[in-house]
Amino acid sequence: MQSTSARSLWAVPATDLDQIVNLCKRRGFVYPSAEIYGGFRSSYDYGPLGSLMLRNVREAWVRTMVQQRDDVVLIDAAILGPPAVFEASGHLANFSDPLVDCTKCKQRFREDHLTEPDTCPNCGATGSFTESRAFNLMFKTQAGPVEGSGTEVYMRPETAQGMFVNFVNVLQTSRKKPPFGIAQVGKSFRNEITPGNFIFRTREFEQMECEFFVPPADSAQWYEYWCNARFNWYVDLGIPADMLRLRPHDADELSHYSAGTSDVEFMYPWGWGELEGIAQRTDFDLKQHAQHSGQKLDFFDQATNERYVPYVIEPAGGVNRAMAAFLLAAYDEDIVNDEPRQVLRLHPRLAPYKVAVLPLSKKDTLTPLAKQVYATLADRYMVDYDETQAIGKRYRRQDEIGTPLCVTVDFDSLDDGAVTIRERDTTAQVRVPIADLEVEIRARVGF
Ligand code: ATP
């Protein structure tokens, strides 16, 4: 699942990442892709729980970035794009990584990831690297049945260009004016030289990006605003602040378009790594697309009677990378009733299931009431229903997949019309009337 080279390169403390990788496989969060055919390197499929969690990460982002603001709108642009878009954006010329090969073991590395420039991290050979060469990371394919020039198309390496090429469409149809943002969540593709570290770096991944257009004079202030806002989003969703840092890029790290970039970094088991980048893209993108397309991509400010090209602040994060960080930060082990337990202390917004309904026994007498409780809660939340195994084992399973609350229906429930709510984090149990259950659950889940 993870190349040895990637591991030795970052000296991963095997257990931490492996605990999450194993839990993800065992409980149906993430599977290696095409596993029955031996696996497809560094590709992953998200199972019943993982797909729910990915969806929750996306929805938490859209909620904060779009739903709770009146100055950001959402789009969903095409994944395939014509070369013209990527010529204008600079991706055809610049979107490359420096690649070296070890002539001894034939492994390939990103030159800028080598800790010792002359020593192969895989086989230990020295002086065995080839000259470095630029390797374009975009996937190219062709549209239509005829091969040849004029048919090549690219799979987008970021979602951002969809926002720039639709700038005027959105401006005209949404009645927004700077400062305002266009947001998008969707798949991007990069032919990464060294994918690895589980779902941290893959060739196919999902991004959540916002291009926030501002008057040029206000760009420094908005840059600072977005750096703080994006840092706090991860904290609000449960990552301890001391596992996060905001790191401004050095001048030599900046992309060709950037006047300043800061990364929100997370303390992964292998060290600090990027979760999200916040970039000051100036007016680079709109000007490039205006020049290449011959269209006007600017804004006429009626208040000042001035026409200008807005500057752009871009918060760009990864859905899968965020999911990995949320899982790593949430993983915990403790002792309950003298037995060790594994628990995912996920924020309720991110947990695949908010509630599990557990009839104490499989007996037919309990099923109708338990199903009724399930149906009521499932109207509002993603709810699991489990009647297999002993109740203790079922609690442990829900703890391990991060379900914040369990509702147990027992034989007394048939007489007293009450059920037991059990909390994941404290394991505390409280008896509540079924008539009050929705209110009680809402108070505990938080929404
Ligand atoms: P890195 O330096 O780690 O390659 P980047 O700086 O190239 O990342 P950006 O272009 O800023 O990344 O992309 C924005 C976000 O998209 C990243 O912060 C990350 O969360 C996500 N992302 C980028 N590349 C990948 C990938 N190969 N796999 C998973 N997520 C990715």
Short mmCIF file of C-alpha atoms and ligand atoms in Angstrom, two decimals:
data_model
loop_
_atom_site.label_atom_id
_atom_site.label_comp_id
_atom_site.label_asym_id
_atom_site.label_seq_id
_atom_site.Cartn_x
_atom_site.Cartn_y
_atom_site.Cartn_z
CA MET A 1 0.00 0.00 0.00
CA GLN A 2 2.86 2.31 0.74
CA SER A 3 6.13 2.20 -1.12
CA THR A 4 9.19 1.39 0.97
CA SER A 5 10.91 4.37 -0.52
CA ALA A 6 8.25 6.74 0.75
CA ARG A 7 8.46 5.20 4.18
CA SER A 8 12.22 5.29 4.59
CA LEU A 9 12.24 8.78 3.10
CA TRP A 10 10.13 10.16 5.93
CA ALA A 11 11.01 7.60 8.61
CA VAL A 12 7.36 6.90 9.41
CA PRO A 13 6.78 5.50 12.91
CA ALA A 14 5.01 2.46 11.47
CA THR A 15 2.43 1.88 14.17
CA ASP A 16 0.61 5.22 14.10
CA LEU A 17 -0.20 5.26 10.42
CA ASP A 18 -0.71 1.51 10.33
CA GLN A 19 -3.29 1.73 13.13
CA ILE A 20 -5.40 4.02 10.99
CA VAL A 21 -4.76 2.09 7.78
CA ASN A 22 -5.79 -1.15 9.50
CA LEU A 23 -8.85 0.33 11.12
CA CYS A 24 -9.89 1.84 7.80
CA LYS A 25 -9.62 -1.53 6.07
CA ARG A 26 -11.16 -3.57 8.88
CA ARG A 27 -14.18 -1.32 9.35
CA GLY A 28 -14.86 -0.34 5.76
CA PHE A 29 -13.51 3.18 5.51
CA VAL A 30 -10.83 2.72 2.85
CA TYR A 31 -9.82 -0.25 0.71
CA PRO A 32 -6.88 -0.59 -1.66
CA SER A 33 -8.25 -0.08 -5.17
CA ALA A 34 -8.74 -3.13 -7.42
CA GLU A 35 -7.64 -5.36 -4.55
CA ILE A 36 -8.91 -8.61 -6.10
CA TYR A 37 -6.43 -7.98 -8.94
CA GLY A 38 -3.54 -7.41 -6.57
CA GLY A 39 -4.24 -3.72 -6.01
CA PHE A 40 -3.62 -0.62 -8.06
CA ARG A 41 -0.70 1.21 -6.52
CA SER A 42 -1.55 4.26 -4.42
CA SER A 43 -5.22 4.24 -5.39
CA TYR A 44 -7.97 3.76 -2.87
CA ASP A 45 -11.68 3.02 -2.82
CA TYR A 46 -13.81 4.44 -0.05
CA GLY A 47 -16.13 1.90 1.56
CA PRO A 48 -19.51 2.33 3.26
CA LEU A 49 -18.06 4.35 6.17
CA GLY A 50 -15.32 6.17 4.27
CA SER A 51 -17.68 7.43 1.62
CA LEU A 52 -19.98 8.79 4.33
CA MET A 53 -17.05 10.48 6.03
CA LEU A 54 -15.74 12.02 2.79
CA ARG A 55 -19.21 13.37 2.19
CA ASN A 56 -19.25 14.83 5.70
CA VAL A 57 -15.89 16.57 5.15
CA ARG A 58 -17.20 18.08 1.90
CA GLU A 59 -20.46 19.12 3.51
CA ALA A 60 -18.72 20.68 6.52
CA TRP A 61 -16.61 22.71 4.08
CA VAL A 62 -19.57 23.80 1.95
CA ARG A 63 -21.50 24.69 5.07
CA THR A 64 -18.74 26.98 6.36
CA MET A 65 -17.60 28.35 3.03
CA VAL A 66 -20.91 28.77 1.19
CA GLN A 67 -23.99 28.19 3.32
CA GLN A 68 -22.97 30.40 6.22
CA ARG A 69 -21.72 33.28 4.04
CA ASP A 70 -23.58 35.48 1.61
CA ASP A 71 -20.42 36.33 -0.34
CA VAL A 72 -19.44 32.90 -1.73
CA VAL A 73 -21.26 30.83 -4.38
CA LEU A 74 -20.72 27.21 -5.42
CA ILE A 75 -20.02 25.82 -8.89
CA ASP A 76 -19.27 22.38 -10.33
CA ALA A 77 -17.07 22.64 -13.42
CA ALA A 78 -15.92 20.03 -15.93
CA ILE A 79 -12.99 17.76 -15.14
CA LEU A 80 -11.78 17.50 -18.75
CA GLY A 81 -10.42 20.69 -20.28
CA PRO A 82 -8.93 21.85 -23.59
CA PRO A 83 -5.20 22.64 -23.79
CA ALA A 84 -5.97 26.37 -24.12
CA VAL A 85 -7.08 26.56 -20.49
CA PHE A 86 -3.86 25.02 -19.23
CA GLU A 87 -1.67 27.01 -21.61
CA ALA A 88 -3.15 30.19 -20.15
CA SER A 89 -2.93 28.98 -16.54
CA GLY A 90 0.74 28.09 -16.94
CA HIS A 91 0.21 24.40 -16.16
CA LEU A 92 1.51 23.17 -19.51
CA ALA A 93 4.76 25.08 -19.07
CA ASN A 94 5.25 25.05 -15.31
CA PHE A 95 3.31 22.28 -13.59
CA SER A 96 6.18 19.90 -13.17
CA ASP A 97 8.27 18.29 -10.47
CA PRO A 98 12.03 17.66 -10.67
CA LEU A 99 12.51 13.92 -11.16
CA VAL A 100 15.64 11.79 -10.55
CA ASP A 101 16.16 8.06 -11.08
CA CYS A 102 18.49 5.87 -9.06
CA THR A 103 20.51 3.94 -11.65
CA LYS A 104 21.17 1.15 -9.10
CA CYS A 105 17.69 0.22 -7.82
CA LYS A 106 15.66 1.98 -10.56
CA GLN A 107 13.48 3.81 -8.04
CA ARG A 108 12.25 7.28 -8.90
CA PHE A 109 12.26 10.27 -6.55
CA ARG A 110 11.27 13.89 -6.41
CA GLU A 111 14.58 15.71 -6.14
CA ASP A 112 13.08 18.30 -3.78
CA HIS A 113 11.98 15.53 -1.38
CA LEU A 114 15.44 14.00 -0.94
CA THR A 115 16.89 14.57 2.52
CA GLU A 116 20.41 13.71 1.30
CA PRO A 117 20.81 14.91 -2.30
CA ASP A 118 23.47 12.31 -3.17
CA THR A 119 22.16 9.19 -1.41
CA CYS A 120 19.33 6.94 -2.58
CA PRO A 121 16.83 6.56 0.29
CA ASN A 122 15.77 3.17 -1.06
CA CYS A 123 19.04 1.26 -1.66
CA GLY A 124 21.58 3.56 0.00
CA ALA A 125 23.74 3.94 -3.14
CA THR A 126 25.61 7.22 -3.45
CA GLY A 127 26.18 9.17 -6.66
CA SER A 128 23.68 6.92 -8.46
CA PHE A 129 21.12 9.56 -9.46
CA THR A 130 20.46 10.63 -13.03
CA GLU A 131 20.32 14.32 -13.94
CA SER A 132 17.08 15.81 -12.73
CA ARG A 133 14.42 16.46 -15.37
CA ALA A 134 11.11 18.26 -15.30
CA PHE A 135 8.13 15.91 -15.28
CA ASN A 136 4.72 17.41 -16.11
CA LEU A 137 2.12 16.19 -13.63
CA MET A 138 -0.96 16.53 -15.83
CA PHE A 139 -2.82 13.52 -17.20
CA LYS A 140 -3.45 13.85 -20.89
CA THR A 141 -6.08 11.92 -22.80
CA GLN A 142 -7.99 12.31 -26.02
CA ALA A 143 -11.57 13.25 -26.80
CA GLY A 144 -13.39 11.46 -29.60
CA PRO A 145 -12.43 8.49 -31.74
CA VAL A 146 -9.74 10.13 -33.89
CA GLU A 147 -6.22 10.28 -32.51
CA GLY A 148 -3.94 13.14 -33.36
CA SER A 149 -3.51 16.82 -32.87
CA GLY A 150 -6.57 18.78 -31.88
CA THR A 151 -8.09 15.92 -29.91
CA GLU A 152 -5.96 16.02 -26.79
CA VAL A 153 -7.60 17.08 -23.56
CA TYR A 154 -6.34 17.27 -19.99
CA MET A 155 -7.77 16.11 -16.71
CA ARG A 156 -7.72 19.09 -14.41
CA PRO A 157 -4.82 19.11 -11.92
CA GLU A 158 -6.74 21.54 -9.67
CA THR A 159 -10.32 22.77 -9.58
CA ALA A 160 -9.25 26.44 -9.58
CA GLN A 161 -9.26 27.05 -13.34
CA GLY A 162 -12.99 26.28 -13.44
CA MET A 163 -13.59 29.32 -11.25
CA PHE A 164 -11.41 31.65 -13.32
CA VAL A 165 -12.87 30.70 -16.69
CA ASN A 166 -16.39 31.14 -15.27
CA PHE A 167 -15.64 34.45 -13.56
CA VAL A 168 -17.81 36.52 -15.89
CA ASN A 169 -20.60 33.93 -16.04
CA VAL A 170 -20.85 33.92 -12.25
CA LEU A 171 -20.52 37.69 -11.96
CA GLN A 172 -23.39 38.17 -14.40
CA THR A 173 -25.70 35.54 -12.99
CA SER A 174 -25.12 35.74 -9.23
CA ARG A 175 -25.34 39.51 -8.59
CA LYS A 176 -22.13 39.34 -6.54
CA LYS A 177 -19.36 41.89 -6.61
CA PRO A 178 -15.90 41.90 -5.04
CA PRO A 179 -15.21 40.96 -2.36
CA PHE A 180 -16.87 37.65 -3.28
CA GLY A 181 -15.83 34.05 -3.83
CA ILE A 182 -16.50 31.11 -6.13
CA ALA A 183 -16.11 27.73 -4.44
CA GLN A 184 -15.91 24.20 -5.78
CA VAL A 185 -15.42 20.69 -4.50
CA GLY A 186 -14.36 18.00 -6.92
CA LYS A 187 -11.82 15.57 -8.23
CA SER A 188 -8.39 16.56 -9.50
CA PHE A 189 -5.68 14.43 -11.04
CA ARG A 190 -1.89 14.64 -10.85
CA ASN A 191 0.59 12.11 -12.11
CA GLU A 192 2.53 12.28 -8.83
CA ILE A 193 6.03 10.82 -8.99
CA THR A 194 6.00 9.59 -5.42
CA PRO A 195 2.46 9.02 -4.23
CA GLY A 196 2.29 7.51 -0.76
CA ASN A 197 1.53 7.77 2.91
CA PHE A 198 -1.90 6.19 2.47
CA ILE A 199 -4.49 8.73 1.23
CA PHE A 200 -2.18 11.73 1.84
CA ARG A 201 -0.82 11.77 -1.71
CA THR A 202 -2.60 9.93 -4.50
CA ARG A 203 -2.90 10.54 -8.23
CA GLU A 204 -6.64 10.97 -8.08
CA PHE A 205 -7.95 13.07 -5.21
CA GLU A 206 -10.57 15.56 -4.27
CA GLN A 207 -10.06 19.25 -3.65
CA MET A 208 -12.13 21.92 -1.96
CA GLU A 209 -11.08 25.30 -3.27
CA CYS A 210 -12.37 28.86 -3.17
CA GLU A 211 -11.23 31.73 -5.38
CA PHE A 212 -12.02 34.88 -3.44
CA PHE A 213 -11.97 38.02 -5.64
CA VAL A 214 -11.11 41.30 -3.91
CA PRO A 215 -10.18 44.90 -4.78
CA PRO A 216 -6.36 44.86 -5.11
CA ALA A 217 -5.87 47.33 -2.26
CA ASP A 218 -7.65 44.98 0.17
CA SER A 219 -5.79 41.80 -0.77
CA ALA A 220 -3.30 41.75 2.15
CA GLN A 221 -6.10 42.07 4.64
CA TRP A 222 -8.16 39.29 3.02
CA TYR A 223 -5.11 37.03 2.82
CA GLU A 224 -4.66 37.31 6.57
CA TYR A 225 -8.39 36.80 7.09
CA TRP A 226 -8.44 33.55 5.09
CA CYS A 227 -5.28 32.16 6.72
CA ASN A 228 -6.92 32.49 10.13
CA ALA A 229 -10.37 31.37 9.00
CA ARG A 230 -9.05 28.21 7.39
CA PHE A 231 -6.81 27.33 10.36
CA ASN A 232 -9.81 27.69 12.68
CA TRP A 233 -12.01 25.47 10.51
CA TYR A 234 -9.85 22.45 11.37
CA VAL A 235 -9.79 23.39 15.06
CA ASP A 236 -13.57 23.81 15.14
CA LEU A 237 -13.92 20.31 13.69
CA GLY A 238 -11.86 18.78 16.46
CA ILE A 239 -8.17 18.86 15.52
CA PRO A 240 -6.20 20.06 18.58
CA ALA A 241 -4.55 23.41 17.76
CA ASP A 242 -1.14 22.07 18.80
CA MET A 243 -1.30 19.49 15.99
CA LEU A 244 -1.68 22.33 13.47
CA ARG A 245 0.50 25.22 12.35
CA LEU A 246 0.34 27.98 9.77
CA ARG A 247 3.58 28.10 7.83
CA PRO A 248 4.36 30.96 5.44
CA HIS A 249 6.30 29.82 2.34
CA ASP A 250 9.85 31.00 1.78
CA ALA A 251 10.32 33.10 -1.35
CA ASP A 252 11.94 30.18 -3.25
CA GLU A 253 8.95 27.89 -2.56
CA LEU A 254 6.34 30.20 -4.10
CA SER A 255 4.47 29.09 -7.21
CA HIS A 256 4.82 31.15 -10.37
CA TYR A 257 1.53 32.99 -9.71
CA SER A 258 1.88 33.61 -5.99
CA ALA A 259 2.68 36.79 -4.10
CA GLY A 260 2.48 34.95 -0.81
CA THR A 261 1.36 31.50 0.36
CA SER A 262 0.84 29.97 3.78
CA ASP A 263 0.14 26.33 4.43
CA VAL A 264 -2.04 24.98 7.17
CA GLU A 265 0.09 22.02 8.23
CA PHE A 266 -0.83 18.99 10.32
CA MET A 267 1.46 16.90 12.47
CA TYR A 268 1.21 13.61 10.56
CA PRO A 269 2.93 10.50 11.96
CA TRP A 270 5.85 11.29 9.61
CA GLY A 271 6.12 14.96 10.56
CA TRP A 272 4.55 18.26 9.52
CA GLY A 273 2.74 18.05 6.18
CA GLU A 274 0.44 20.29 4.14
CA LEU A 275 -3.30 20.11 4.72
CA GLU A 276 -4.27 23.21 2.83
CA GLY A 277 -2.60 26.15 1.09
CA ILE A 278 -3.79 29.75 1.19
CA ALA A 279 -2.32 31.68 -1.75
CA GLN A 280 -2.33 35.31 -2.82
CA ARG A 281 -2.67 34.79 -6.57
CA THR A 282 -2.85 38.53 -7.43
CA ASP A 283 -4.54 39.20 -10.80
CA PHE A 284 -2.35 36.60 -12.53
CA ASP A 285 -5.07 34.11 -13.48
CA LEU A 286 -7.75 36.52 -14.69
CA LYS A 287 -5.18 38.45 -16.73
CA GLN A 288 -3.77 35.28 -18.28
CA HIS A 289 -7.21 34.01 -19.28
CA ALA A 290 -8.23 37.46 -20.55
CA GLN A 291 -5.13 37.62 -22.71
CA HIS A 292 -5.42 34.07 -24.06
CA SER A 293 -9.19 34.11 -24.64
CA GLY A 294 -9.50 37.70 -25.85
CA GLN A 295 -12.38 38.22 -23.38
CA LYS A 296 -12.66 40.95 -20.76
CA LEU A 297 -12.30 39.40 -17.32
CA ASP A 298 -12.61 42.39 -15.03
CA PHE A 299 -15.09 44.22 -12.85
CA PHE A 300 -16.71 47.61 -13.32
CA ASP A 301 -17.30 49.26 -9.97
CA GLN A 302 -20.29 51.53 -10.37
CA ALA A 303 -19.63 53.25 -7.05
CA THR A 304 -16.24 54.57 -8.14
CA ASN A 305 -16.79 54.42 -11.90
CA GLU A 306 -13.62 52.35 -12.18
CA ARG A 307 -12.84 49.16 -14.03
CA TYR A 308 -10.28 46.82 -12.45
CA VAL A 309 -9.06 43.23 -12.44
CA PRO A 310 -9.68 41.79 -8.96
CA TYR A 311 -6.93 40.13 -6.95
CA VAL A 312 -7.54 36.58 -5.79
CA ILE A 313 -7.01 34.89 -2.45
CA GLU A 314 -7.26 31.12 -2.76
CA PRO A 315 -7.80 28.71 0.14
CA ALA A 316 -7.21 25.25 -1.40
CA GLY A 317 -7.54 22.09 0.67
CA GLY A 318 -7.83 18.37 0.03
CA VAL A 319 -10.86 16.32 1.06
CA ASN A 320 -8.90 13.07 1.41
CA ARG A 321 -5.97 14.68 3.18
CA ALA A 322 -8.33 16.36 5.59
CA MET A 323 -10.07 13.03 6.21
CA ALA A 324 -6.70 11.42 7.03
CA ALA A 325 -5.89 14.23 9.47
CA PHE A 326 -9.31 14.07 11.13
CA LEU A 327 -8.93 10.29 11.57
CA LEU A 328 -5.39 10.53 12.93
CA ALA A 329 -6.32 13.29 15.38
CA ALA A 330 -9.45 11.44 16.53
CA TYR A 331 -7.85 8.05 17.14
CA ASP A 332 -7.56 7.18 20.82
CA GLU A 333 -7.15 4.18 23.08
CA ASP A 334 -8.42 3.98 26.63
CA ILE A 335 -9.57 1.45 29.22
CA VAL A 336 -13.26 0.77 29.75
CA ASN A 337 -14.38 -1.84 32.29
CA ASP A 338 -10.77 -3.05 32.58
CA GLU A 339 -10.56 -3.66 28.87
CA PRO A 340 -8.61 -1.64 26.30
CA ARG A 341 -10.80 0.11 23.77
CA GLN A 342 -10.09 1.81 20.46
CA VAL A 343 -12.18 4.90 19.89
CA LEU A 344 -12.44 7.53 17.17
CA ARG A 345 -13.32 10.77 18.89
CA LEU A 346 -14.64 12.32 15.68
CA HIS A 347 -16.61 15.55 15.65
CA PRO A 348 -20.30 14.62 15.18
CA ARG A 349 -20.36 16.49 11.84
CA LEU A 350 -17.63 14.19 10.54
CA ALA A 351 -18.65 10.88 12.10
CA PRO A 352 -20.10 8.50 9.45
CA TYR A 353 -23.06 7.70 11.69
CA LYS A 354 -24.39 10.10 14.31
CA VAL A 355 -26.40 7.44 16.11
CA ALA A 356 -26.60 3.64 16.25
CA VAL A 357 -29.86 1.97 17.20
CA LEU A 358 -29.20 -1.29 19.03
CA PRO A 359 -32.03 -3.60 20.11
CA LEU A 360 -30.75 -5.50 23.14
CA SER A 361 -31.70 -8.82 21.60
CA LYS A 362 -32.58 -10.10 18.16
CA LYS A 363 -35.92 -11.33 19.51
CA ASP A 364 -38.88 -10.39 17.34
CA THR A 365 -40.56 -8.67 20.25
CA LEU A 366 -38.01 -5.82 20.20
CA THR A 367 -37.63 -5.41 16.45
CA PRO A 368 -40.77 -3.36 15.67
CA LEU A 369 -40.03 -0.73 18.33
CA ALA A 370 -36.31 -0.60 17.45
CA LYS A 371 -37.13 -0.17 13.75
CA GLN A 372 -39.57 2.57 14.62
CA VAL A 373 -36.89 4.43 16.63
CA TYR A 374 -34.49 3.94 13.73
CA ALA A 375 -36.95 5.34 11.18
CA THR A 376 -37.64 8.42 13.28
CA LEU A 377 -33.94 9.26 13.74
CA ALA A 378 -32.97 8.31 10.19
CA ASP A 379 -35.25 11.01 8.90
CA ARG A 380 -32.74 13.52 10.24
CA TYR A 381 -29.41 11.69 10.60
CA MET A 382 -27.32 8.93 9.10
CA VAL A 383 -28.11 6.11 11.56
CA ASP A 384 -26.71 2.60 11.88
CA TYR A 385 -28.89 -0.35 12.92
CA ASP A 386 -27.19 -3.36 14.43
CA GLU A 387 -28.72 -6.35 16.15
CA THR A 388 -25.86 -8.84 15.90
CA GLN A 389 -23.55 -9.94 18.76
CA ALA A 390 -23.53 -9.05 22.46
CA ILE A 391 -24.34 -5.44 23.33
CA GLY A 392 -20.83 -4.75 24.73
CA LYS A 393 -19.25 -5.79 21.44
CA ARG A 394 -21.67 -3.60 19.51
CA TYR A 395 -20.79 -0.58 21.66
CA ARG A 396 -17.09 -1.21 20.96
CA ARG A 397 -17.70 -1.41 17.24
CA GLN A 398 -19.53 1.92 17.28
CA ASP A 399 -16.73 3.47 19.38
CA GLU A 400 -14.20 2.29 16.85
CA ILE A 401 -16.05 3.85 13.91
CA GLY A 402 -16.65 7.10 15.80
CA THR A 403 -20.44 6.99 16.31
CA PRO A 404 -21.11 9.64 19.00
CA LEU A 405 -24.29 8.05 20.41
CA CYS A 406 -25.91 4.64 20.76
CA VAL A 407 -29.60 4.15 21.52
CA THR A 408 -30.42 0.83 23.13
CA VAL A 409 -33.93 -0.58 23.00
CA ASP A 410 -34.50 -3.23 25.70
CA PHE A 411 -37.40 -5.27 27.07
CA ASP A 412 -38.29 -2.54 29.60
CA SER A 413 -38.73 -0.18 26.65
CA LEU A 414 -41.85 -2.11 25.68
CA ASP A 415 -43.42 -1.23 29.06
CA ASP A 416 -41.96 2.16 30.02
CA GLY A 417 -41.61 3.68 26.53
CA ALA A 418 -38.02 4.70 27.31
CA VAL A 419 -34.60 3.86 25.81
CA THR A 420 -30.97 4.24 26.88
CA ILE A 421 -28.65 6.76 25.27
CA ARG A 422 -24.98 5.85 25.62
CA GLU A 423 -22.23 8.40 24.87
CA ARG A 424 -19.11 7.37 22.97
CA ASP A 425 -16.63 9.64 24.73
CA THR A 426 -17.65 9.13 28.36
CA THR A 427 -19.53 5.80 27.96
CA ALA A 428 -22.13 7.43 30.28
CA GLN A 429 -25.67 6.08 29.92
CA VAL A 430 -28.95 7.86 30.51
CA ARG A 431 -32.54 6.66 30.20
CA VAL A 432 -34.88 8.91 28.22
CA PRO A 433 -38.54 8.63 27.14
CA ILE A 434 -38.86 7.80 23.43
CA ALA A 435 -41.15 10.82 23.14
CA ASP A 436 -38.16 13.06 24.04
CA LEU A 437 -35.56 11.13 22.06
CA GLU A 438 -35.23 13.48 19.09
CA VAL A 439 -34.73 16.51 21.32
CA GLU A 440 -32.26 14.65 23.54
CA ILE A 441 -30.25 13.44 20.54
CA ARG A 442 -30.22 16.87 18.94
CA ALA A 443 -28.91 18.43 22.16
CA ARG A 444 -26.05 15.93 22.27
CA VAL A 445 -25.13 15.83 18.57
CA GLY A 446 -25.23 19.61 18.42
CA PHE A 447 -27.40 19.95 15.29
P1 ATP B 1 2.10 19.11 -2.10
O1 ATP B 1 3.18 20.15 -1.87
O2 ATP B 1 1.83 18.26 -0.89
O3 ATP B 1 2.28 18.33 -3.36
P2 ATP B 1 0.60 21.20 -3.31
O4 ATP B 1 1.18 22.40 -2.65
O5 ATP B 1 1.02 20.83 -4.66
O6 ATP B 1 0.75 19.93 -2.33
P3 ATP B 1 -1.88 22.44 -3.86
O7 ATP B 1 -1.62 22.55 -5.30
O8 ATP B 1 -1.76 23.68 -3.01
O9 ATP B 1 -0.97 21.29 -3.23
O10 ATP B 1 -3.29 21.76 -3.66
C1 ATP B 1 -4.17 22.12 -2.63
C2 ATP B 1 -4.49 20.94 -1.73
O11 ATP B 1 -4.91 19.82 -2.50
C3 ATP B 1 -3.33 20.43 -0.90
O12 ATP B 1 -3.16 21.20 0.26
C4 ATP B 1 -3.78 19.02 -0.56
O13 ATP B 1 -4.68 19.02 0.53
C5 ATP B 1 -4.54 18.62 -1.82
N1 ATP B 1 -3.67 17.81 -2.67
C6 ATP B 1 -2.77 18.25 -3.57
N2 ATP B 1 -2.16 17.21 -4.18
C7 ATP B 1 -2.69 16.08 -3.63
C8 ATP B 1 -2.48 14.67 -3.85
N3 ATP B 1 -1.63 14.23 -4.76
N4 ATP B 1 -3.19 13.81 -3.11
C9 ATP B 1 -4.09 14.25 -2.18
N5 ATP B 1 -4.34 15.54 -1.95
C10 ATP B 1 -3.64 16.45 -2.66
#
